[in-house]
CSV table of C-alpha atoms in Angstrom, one decimal:
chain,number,residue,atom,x,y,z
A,300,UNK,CA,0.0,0.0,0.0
A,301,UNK,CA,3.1,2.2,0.8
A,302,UNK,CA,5.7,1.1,-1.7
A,303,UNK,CA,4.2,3.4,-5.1
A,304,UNK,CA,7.0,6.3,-4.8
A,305,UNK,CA,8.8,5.3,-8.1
A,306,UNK,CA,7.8,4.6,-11.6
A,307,UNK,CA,5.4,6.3,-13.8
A,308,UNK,CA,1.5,7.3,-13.0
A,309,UNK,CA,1.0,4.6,-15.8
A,310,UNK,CA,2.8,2.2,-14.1
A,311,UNK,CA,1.7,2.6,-10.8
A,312,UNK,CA,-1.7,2.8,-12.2
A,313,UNK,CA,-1.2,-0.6,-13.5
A,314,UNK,CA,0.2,-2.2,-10.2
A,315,UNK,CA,-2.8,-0.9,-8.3
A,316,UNK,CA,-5.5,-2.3,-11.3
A,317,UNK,CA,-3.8,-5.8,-10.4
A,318,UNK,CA,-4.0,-5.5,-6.6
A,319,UNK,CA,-7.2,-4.4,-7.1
A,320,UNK,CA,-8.1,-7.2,-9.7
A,321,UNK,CA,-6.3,-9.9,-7.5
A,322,UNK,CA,-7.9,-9.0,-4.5
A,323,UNK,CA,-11.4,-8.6,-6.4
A,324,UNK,CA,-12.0,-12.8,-6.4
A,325,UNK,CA,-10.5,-13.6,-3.6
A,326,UNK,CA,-14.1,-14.6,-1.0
A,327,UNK,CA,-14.1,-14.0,1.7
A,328,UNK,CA,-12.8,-17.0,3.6
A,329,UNK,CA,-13.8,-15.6,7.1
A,330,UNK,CA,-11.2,-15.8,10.4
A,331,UNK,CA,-11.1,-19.4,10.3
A,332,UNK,CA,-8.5,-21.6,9.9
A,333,UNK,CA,-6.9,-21.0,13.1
A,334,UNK,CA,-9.5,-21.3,15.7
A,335,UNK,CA,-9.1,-23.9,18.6
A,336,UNK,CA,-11.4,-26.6,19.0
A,337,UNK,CA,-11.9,-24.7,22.6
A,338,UNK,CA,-12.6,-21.4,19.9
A,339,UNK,CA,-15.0,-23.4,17.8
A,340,UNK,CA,-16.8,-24.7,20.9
A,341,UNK,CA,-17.4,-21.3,22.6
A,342,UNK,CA,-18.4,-19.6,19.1
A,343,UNK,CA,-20.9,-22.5,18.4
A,344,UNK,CA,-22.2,-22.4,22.2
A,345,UNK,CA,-22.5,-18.0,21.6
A,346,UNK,CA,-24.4,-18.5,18.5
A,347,UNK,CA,-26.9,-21.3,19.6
A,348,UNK,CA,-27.6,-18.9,23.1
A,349,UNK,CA,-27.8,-15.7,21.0
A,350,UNK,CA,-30.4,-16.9,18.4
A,351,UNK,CA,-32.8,-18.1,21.3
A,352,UNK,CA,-32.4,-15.4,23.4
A,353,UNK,CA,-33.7,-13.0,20.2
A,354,UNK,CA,-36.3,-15.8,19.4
A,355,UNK,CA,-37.1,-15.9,23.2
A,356,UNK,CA,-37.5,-12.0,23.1
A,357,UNK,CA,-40.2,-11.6,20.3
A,358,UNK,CA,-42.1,-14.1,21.6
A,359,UNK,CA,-42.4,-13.1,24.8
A,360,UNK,CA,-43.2,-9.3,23.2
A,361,UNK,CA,-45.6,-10.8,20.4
A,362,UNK,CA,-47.6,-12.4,23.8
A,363,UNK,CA,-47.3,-9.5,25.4
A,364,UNK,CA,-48.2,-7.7,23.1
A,365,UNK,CA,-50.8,-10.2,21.9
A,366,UNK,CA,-52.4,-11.5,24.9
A,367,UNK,CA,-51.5,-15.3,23.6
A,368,UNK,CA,-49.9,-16.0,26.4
A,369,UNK,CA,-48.2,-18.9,25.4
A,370,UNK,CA,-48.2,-20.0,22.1
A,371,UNK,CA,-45.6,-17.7,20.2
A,372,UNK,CA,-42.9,-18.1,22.9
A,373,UNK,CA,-43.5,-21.5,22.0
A,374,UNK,CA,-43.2,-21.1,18.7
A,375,UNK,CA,-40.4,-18.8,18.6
A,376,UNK,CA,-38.1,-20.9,21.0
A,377,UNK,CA,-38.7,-23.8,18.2
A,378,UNK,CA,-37.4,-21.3,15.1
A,379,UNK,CA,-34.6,-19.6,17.5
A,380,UNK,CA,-33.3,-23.3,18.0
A,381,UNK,CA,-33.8,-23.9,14.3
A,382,UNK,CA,-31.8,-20.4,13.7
A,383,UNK,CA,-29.2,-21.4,15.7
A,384,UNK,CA,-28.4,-24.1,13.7
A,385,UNK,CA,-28.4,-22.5,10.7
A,386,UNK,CA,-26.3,-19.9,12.0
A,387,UNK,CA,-23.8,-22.7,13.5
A,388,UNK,CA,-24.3,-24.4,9.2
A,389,UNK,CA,-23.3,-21.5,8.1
A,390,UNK,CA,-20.1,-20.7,10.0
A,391,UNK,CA,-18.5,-24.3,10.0
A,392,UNK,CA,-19.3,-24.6,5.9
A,393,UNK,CA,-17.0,-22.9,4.0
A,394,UNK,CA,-19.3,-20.0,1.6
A,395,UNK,CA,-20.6,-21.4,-0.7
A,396,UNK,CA,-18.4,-21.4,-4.0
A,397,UNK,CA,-20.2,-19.2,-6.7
B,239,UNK,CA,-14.3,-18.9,47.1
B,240,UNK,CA,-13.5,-15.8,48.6
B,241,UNK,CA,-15.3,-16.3,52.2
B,242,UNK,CA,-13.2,-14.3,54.3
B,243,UNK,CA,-13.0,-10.6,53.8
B,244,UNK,CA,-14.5,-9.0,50.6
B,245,UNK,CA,-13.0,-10.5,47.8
B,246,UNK,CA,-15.6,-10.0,45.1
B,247,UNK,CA,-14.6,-11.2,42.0
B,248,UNK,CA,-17.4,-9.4,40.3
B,249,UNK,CA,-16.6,-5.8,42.4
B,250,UNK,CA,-13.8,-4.6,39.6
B,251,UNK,CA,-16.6,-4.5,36.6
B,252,UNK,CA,-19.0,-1.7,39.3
B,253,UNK,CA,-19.6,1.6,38.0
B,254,UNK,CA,-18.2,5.0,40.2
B,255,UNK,CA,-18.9,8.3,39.2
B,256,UNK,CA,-14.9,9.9,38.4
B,257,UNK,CA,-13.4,13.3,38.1
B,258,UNK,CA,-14.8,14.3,42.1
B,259,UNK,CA,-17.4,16.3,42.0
B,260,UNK,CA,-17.8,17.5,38.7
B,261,UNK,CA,-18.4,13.8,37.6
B,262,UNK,CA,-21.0,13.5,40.2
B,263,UNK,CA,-23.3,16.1,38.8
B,264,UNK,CA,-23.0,15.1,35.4
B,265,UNK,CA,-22.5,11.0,36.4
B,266,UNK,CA,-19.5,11.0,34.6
B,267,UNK,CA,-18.2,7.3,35.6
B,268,UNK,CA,-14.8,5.7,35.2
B,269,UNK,CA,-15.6,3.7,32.3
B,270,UNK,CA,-16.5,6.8,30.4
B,271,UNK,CA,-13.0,8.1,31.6
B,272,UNK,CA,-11.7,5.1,29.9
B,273,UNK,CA,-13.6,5.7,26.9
B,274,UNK,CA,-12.0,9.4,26.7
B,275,UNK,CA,-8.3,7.9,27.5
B,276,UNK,CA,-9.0,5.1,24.5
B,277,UNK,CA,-10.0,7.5,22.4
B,278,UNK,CA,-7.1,10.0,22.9
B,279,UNK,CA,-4.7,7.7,23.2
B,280,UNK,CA,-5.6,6.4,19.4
B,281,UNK,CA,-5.9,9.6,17.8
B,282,UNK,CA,-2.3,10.8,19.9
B,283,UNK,CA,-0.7,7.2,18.0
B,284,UNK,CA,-1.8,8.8,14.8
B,285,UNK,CA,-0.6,12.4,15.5
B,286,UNK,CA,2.0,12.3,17.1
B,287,UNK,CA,3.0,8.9,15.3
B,288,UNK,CA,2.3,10.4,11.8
B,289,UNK,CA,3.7,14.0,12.5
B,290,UNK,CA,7.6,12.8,11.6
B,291,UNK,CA,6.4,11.9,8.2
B,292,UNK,CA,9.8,10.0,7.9
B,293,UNK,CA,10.4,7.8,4.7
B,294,UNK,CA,12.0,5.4,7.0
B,295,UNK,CA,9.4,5.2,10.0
B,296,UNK,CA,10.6,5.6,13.2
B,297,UNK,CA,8.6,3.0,15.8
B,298,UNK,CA,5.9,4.9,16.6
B,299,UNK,CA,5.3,6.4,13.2
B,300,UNK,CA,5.7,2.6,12.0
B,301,UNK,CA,2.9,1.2,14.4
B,302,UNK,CA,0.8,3.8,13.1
B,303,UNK,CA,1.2,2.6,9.4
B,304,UNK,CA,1.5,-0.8,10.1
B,305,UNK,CA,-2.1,-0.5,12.2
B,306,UNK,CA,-3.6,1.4,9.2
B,307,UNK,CA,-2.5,-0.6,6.2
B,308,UNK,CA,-3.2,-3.6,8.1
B,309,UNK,CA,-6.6,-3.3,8.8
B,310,UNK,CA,-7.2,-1.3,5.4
B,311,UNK,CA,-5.9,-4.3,3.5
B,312,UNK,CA,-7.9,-6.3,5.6
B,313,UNK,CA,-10.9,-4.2,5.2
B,314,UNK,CA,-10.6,-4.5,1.3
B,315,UNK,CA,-10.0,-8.4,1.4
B,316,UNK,CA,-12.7,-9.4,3.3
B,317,UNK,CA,-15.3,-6.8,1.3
B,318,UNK,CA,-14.1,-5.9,-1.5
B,319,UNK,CA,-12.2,-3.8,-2.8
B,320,UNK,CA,-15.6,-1.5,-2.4
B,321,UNK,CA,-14.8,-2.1,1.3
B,322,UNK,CA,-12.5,1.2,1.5
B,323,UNK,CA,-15.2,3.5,1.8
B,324,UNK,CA,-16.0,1.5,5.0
B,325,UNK,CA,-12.7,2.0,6.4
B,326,UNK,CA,-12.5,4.7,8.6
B,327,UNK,CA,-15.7,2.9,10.4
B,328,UNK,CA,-13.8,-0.6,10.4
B,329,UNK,CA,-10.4,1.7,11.9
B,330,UNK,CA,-12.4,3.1,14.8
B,331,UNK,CA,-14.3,0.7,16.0
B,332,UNK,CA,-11.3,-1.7,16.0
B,333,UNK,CA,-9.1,0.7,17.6
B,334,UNK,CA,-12.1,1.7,20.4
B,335,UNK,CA,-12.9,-2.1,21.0
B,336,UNK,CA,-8.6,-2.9,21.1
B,337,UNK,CA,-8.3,0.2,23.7
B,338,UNK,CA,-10.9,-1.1,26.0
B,339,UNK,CA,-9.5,-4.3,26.3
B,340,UNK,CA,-5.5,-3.2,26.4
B,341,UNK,CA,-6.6,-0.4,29.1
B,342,UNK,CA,-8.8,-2.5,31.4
B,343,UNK,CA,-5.5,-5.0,31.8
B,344,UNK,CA,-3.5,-1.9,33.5
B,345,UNK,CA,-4.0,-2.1,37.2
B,346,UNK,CA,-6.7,0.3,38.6
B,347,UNK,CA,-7.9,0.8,35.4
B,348,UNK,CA,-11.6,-0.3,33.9
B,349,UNK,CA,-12.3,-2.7,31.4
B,350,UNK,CA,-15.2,-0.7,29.3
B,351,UNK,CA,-15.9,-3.6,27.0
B,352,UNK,CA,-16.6,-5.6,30.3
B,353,UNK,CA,-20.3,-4.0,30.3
B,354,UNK,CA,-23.3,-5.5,27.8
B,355,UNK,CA,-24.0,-2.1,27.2
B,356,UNK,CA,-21.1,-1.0,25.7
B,357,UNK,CA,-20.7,-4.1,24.0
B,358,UNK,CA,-24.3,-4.4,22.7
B,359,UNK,CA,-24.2,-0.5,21.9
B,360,UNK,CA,-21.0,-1.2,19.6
B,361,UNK,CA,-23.0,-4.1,18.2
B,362,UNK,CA,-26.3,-2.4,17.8
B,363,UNK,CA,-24.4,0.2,16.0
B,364,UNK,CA,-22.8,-2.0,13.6
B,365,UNK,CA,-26.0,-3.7,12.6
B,366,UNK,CA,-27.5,-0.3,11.9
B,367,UNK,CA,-24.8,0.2,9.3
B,368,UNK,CA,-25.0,-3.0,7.8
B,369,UNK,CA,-28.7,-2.7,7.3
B,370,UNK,CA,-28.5,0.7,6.6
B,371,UNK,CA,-25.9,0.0,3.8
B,372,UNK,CA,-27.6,-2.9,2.5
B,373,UNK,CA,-30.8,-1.0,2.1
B,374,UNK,CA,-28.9,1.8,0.8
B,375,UNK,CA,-27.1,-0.3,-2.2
B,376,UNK,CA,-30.0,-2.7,-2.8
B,377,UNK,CA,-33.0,-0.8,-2.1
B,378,UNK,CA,-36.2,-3.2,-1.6
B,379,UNK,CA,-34.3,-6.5,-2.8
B,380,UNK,CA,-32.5,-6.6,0.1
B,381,UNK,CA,-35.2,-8.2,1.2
B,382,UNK,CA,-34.6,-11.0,-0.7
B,383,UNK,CA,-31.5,-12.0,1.8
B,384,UNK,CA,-34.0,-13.3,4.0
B,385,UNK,CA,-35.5,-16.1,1.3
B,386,UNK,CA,-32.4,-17.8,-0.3
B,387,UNK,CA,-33.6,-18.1,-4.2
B,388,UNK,CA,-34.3,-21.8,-5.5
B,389,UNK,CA,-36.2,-22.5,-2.1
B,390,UNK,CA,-39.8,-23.9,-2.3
B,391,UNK,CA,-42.1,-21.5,-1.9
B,392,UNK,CA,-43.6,-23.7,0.4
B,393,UNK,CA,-41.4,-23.5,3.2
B,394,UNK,CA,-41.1,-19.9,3.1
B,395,UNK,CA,-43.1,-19.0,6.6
B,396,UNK,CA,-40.3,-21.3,8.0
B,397,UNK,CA,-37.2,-19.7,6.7
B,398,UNK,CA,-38.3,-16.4,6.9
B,399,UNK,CA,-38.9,-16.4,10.4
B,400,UNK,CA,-35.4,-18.4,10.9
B,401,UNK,CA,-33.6,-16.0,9.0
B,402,UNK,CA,-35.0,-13.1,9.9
B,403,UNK,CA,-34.5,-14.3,13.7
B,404,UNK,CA,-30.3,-15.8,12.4
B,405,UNK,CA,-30.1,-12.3,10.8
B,406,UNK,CA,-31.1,-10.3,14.2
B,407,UNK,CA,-28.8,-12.5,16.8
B,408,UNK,CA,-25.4,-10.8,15.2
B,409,UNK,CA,-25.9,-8.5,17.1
B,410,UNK,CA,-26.4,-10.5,20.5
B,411,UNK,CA,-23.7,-12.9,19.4
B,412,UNK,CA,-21.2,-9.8,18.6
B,413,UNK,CA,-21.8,-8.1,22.1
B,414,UNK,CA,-22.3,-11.5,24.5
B,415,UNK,CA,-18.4,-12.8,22.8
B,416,UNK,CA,-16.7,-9.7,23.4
B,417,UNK,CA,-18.3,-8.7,26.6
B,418,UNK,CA,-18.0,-12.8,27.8
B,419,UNK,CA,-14.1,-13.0,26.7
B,420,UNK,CA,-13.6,-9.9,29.0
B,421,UNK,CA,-15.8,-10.8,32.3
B,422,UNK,CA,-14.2,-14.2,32.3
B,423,UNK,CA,-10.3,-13.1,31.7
B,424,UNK,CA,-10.9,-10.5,34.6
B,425,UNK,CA,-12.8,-12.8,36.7
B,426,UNK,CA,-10.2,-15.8,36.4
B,427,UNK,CA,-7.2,-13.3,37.6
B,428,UNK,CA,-9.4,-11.7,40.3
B,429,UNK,CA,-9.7,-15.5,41.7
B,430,UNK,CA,-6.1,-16.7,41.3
B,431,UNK,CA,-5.3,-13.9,42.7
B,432,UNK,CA,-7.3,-14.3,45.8
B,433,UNK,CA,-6.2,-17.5,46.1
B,434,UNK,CA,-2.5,-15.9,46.3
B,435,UNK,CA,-3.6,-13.5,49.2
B,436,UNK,CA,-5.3,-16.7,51.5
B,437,UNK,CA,-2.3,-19.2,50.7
B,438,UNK,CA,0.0,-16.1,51.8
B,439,UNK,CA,-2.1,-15.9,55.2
B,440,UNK,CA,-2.1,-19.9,55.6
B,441,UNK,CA,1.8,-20.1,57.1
B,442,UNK,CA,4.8,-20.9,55.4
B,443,UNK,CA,3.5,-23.9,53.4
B,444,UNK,CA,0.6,-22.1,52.3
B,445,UNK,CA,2.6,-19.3,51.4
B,446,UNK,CA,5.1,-21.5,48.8
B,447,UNK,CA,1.7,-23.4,47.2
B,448,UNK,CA,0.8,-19.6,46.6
B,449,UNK,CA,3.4,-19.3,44.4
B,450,UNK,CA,1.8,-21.5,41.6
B,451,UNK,CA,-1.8,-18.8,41.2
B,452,UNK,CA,1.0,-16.1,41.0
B,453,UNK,CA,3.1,-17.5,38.2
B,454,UNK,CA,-0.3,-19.0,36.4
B,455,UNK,CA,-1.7,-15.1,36.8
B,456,UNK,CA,1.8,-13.9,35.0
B,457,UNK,CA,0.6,-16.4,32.4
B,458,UNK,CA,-3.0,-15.2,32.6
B,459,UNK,CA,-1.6,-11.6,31.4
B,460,UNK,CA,0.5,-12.7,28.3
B,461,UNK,CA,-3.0,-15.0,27.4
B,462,UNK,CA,-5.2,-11.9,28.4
B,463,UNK,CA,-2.9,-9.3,26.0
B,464,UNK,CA,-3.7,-12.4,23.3
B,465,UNK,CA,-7.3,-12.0,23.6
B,466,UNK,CA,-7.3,-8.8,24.1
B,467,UNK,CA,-5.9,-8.3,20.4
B,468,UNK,CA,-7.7,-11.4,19.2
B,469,UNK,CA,-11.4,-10.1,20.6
B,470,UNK,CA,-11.0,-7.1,18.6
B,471,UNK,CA,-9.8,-8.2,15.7
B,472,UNK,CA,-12.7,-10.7,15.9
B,473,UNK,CA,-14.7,-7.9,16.2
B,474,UNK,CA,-13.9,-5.7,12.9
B,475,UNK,CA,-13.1,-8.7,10.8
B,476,UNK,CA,-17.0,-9.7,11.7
B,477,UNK,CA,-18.4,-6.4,11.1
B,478,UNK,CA,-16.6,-6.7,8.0
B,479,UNK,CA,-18.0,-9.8,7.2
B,480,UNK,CA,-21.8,-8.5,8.1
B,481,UNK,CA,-20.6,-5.3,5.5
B,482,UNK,CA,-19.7,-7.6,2.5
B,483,UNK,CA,-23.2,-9.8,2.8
B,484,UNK,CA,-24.8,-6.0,3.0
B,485,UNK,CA,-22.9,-4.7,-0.5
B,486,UNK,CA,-23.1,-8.3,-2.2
B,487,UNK,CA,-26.1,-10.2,-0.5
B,488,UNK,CA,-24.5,-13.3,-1.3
């Protein structure tokens, strides 16, 4: 980023269209690669707990709000477990390749 | 654990009002201090660390650039190169959330990012952004993030709710890591050290077992510096991640 003191403003121009062009494919691969199995094991734990605890919270407002006293806490807890694993799919697959 | 005396483990993370009276009135409290420190000790790294302008950096001059091309080239790789106009947001909030964490291992000093609130705040601003951004580039069709294409139509009031819910825990999952990673750092050297101080009063076999908590809380610091530099790294390189599903949706 700091080395374009010499060489012409065509030339420079050129080095930074290929940074830019090699860096343009590149995916994002995400901070994995190094984690712990300790790591991995607290992030999956964090994201189950934090989808339920959302799911938990708008239920418990929609009831609230509702006067259905039960029934979309219910509910919700079943999609915030399901969002939690979908949230756990999605950061143990690699993105998807396209 | 700590049954004698008051040892509170939790007692360090407990808001006071600084700056004497003048805090009082306004409730000024020490983690706001800290806040203000952080802050000016950043923007003093990039003054006073940039004001040499040397072709050959001196140290401070090349932390300064190494911090800033860092993160910038890791801005740009993990959006896109469309990712630099999110910089400066990236910068801050790495450098605010790396402060808290650095300043709260110094000895009478606070750990900010030990509070939900701050960490939820930080979180709560970042999604914000990302939605904001995503709503900004993609209008309506951002929308579509929340039904993947190719799915049957059929189970859409199942995955919208799902994603809609995956989508809105970011937030709770950014704030509960960081703010769990400090809590439980501070918390373990708060009880080895207690154990130091009732070995110490235990005699003189007491006193040579309480040499093992002190050498595992020199430990503690080096692991503590580690995730103190690891949670906020964690923490840009995930807002990043939220910022290049807002510009690309996929």
């Amino acid at each position: 980023m700091s080395d374009d003191k010499g060489g012409s403003f065509e030339e420079r121009l050129q080095a930074a269209q290929t940074r830019q062009a090699s860096n343009a494919p590149a995916p994002a691969s995400g901070a994995k690669g190094t984690a712990s199995p300790m790591g991995i094991g607290v992030r999956v734990g964090i994201e189950l707990v934090s989808a339920l605890a959302v799911s938990v919270a708008i239920g418990w407002g929609l009831d609230r709000w509702l006067g259905t006293r039960p029934w979309f806490l219910a509910l919700f807890v079943l999609l915030g477990g399901a969002a939690g694993v979908a949230n756990v799919w999605r950061l143990m697959m690699p993105r998807s390749p396209r | 654990m700590a049954a004698e005396g008051k040892m509170d483990a939790l007692g360090q993370f407990e808001l006071h009002t600084a700056l004497g009276g003048l805090g009082r009135s306004v409730n000024f409290t020490n983690s706001n201090l800290m806040m203000l420190l952080g802050g000016g000790l950043i923007i003093g790294l990039l003054y006073y660390g940039m004001k040499p302008r040397a072709v050959v950096p001196g140290r401070l001059q090349s932390l300064a650039e190494i911090s800033y091309s860092g993160l910038l080239s890791m801005t740009e790789g993990s959006i896109g190169p469309e990712g630099r106009r999110f910089f400066p947001f990236i910068f801050t909030l790495f450098f605010f959330v790396l402060m808290g964490n650095m300043l709260g291992l110094l000895p009478y000093s606070f750990t900010y990012t030990s509070h939900i609130a701050v960490t939820f705040g930080l979180a709560l601003l970042v999604i914000v952004v990302v939605t904001a951004v995503a709503l900004r580039i993609h209008g309506m069709h951002f929308f579509s993030y929340f039904f993947p294409e190719g799915a049957p139509k059929l189970l859409a009031p199942l995955i919208i709710p799902i994603e809609v819910i995956s989508y809105l825990s970011r937030p709770v999952s950014l704030s509960i890591r960081l703010f769990a990673n400090m809590v439980a750092g501070h918390v373990m050297f708060e009880v080895f050290a207690t154990f130091i101080v009732l070995l110490g009063g235990a005699g003189v076999l007491g006193a040579s077992i309480g040499i093992l908590p002190l050498v595992l809380n020199v430990v503690l610091v080096g692991f503590e510096l580690l995730v103190a530099a690891l949670q906020a790294y964690v923490f840009a390189i995930l807002t990043c991640i939220y910022l290049h599903d807002a510009v690309h949706l996929h």
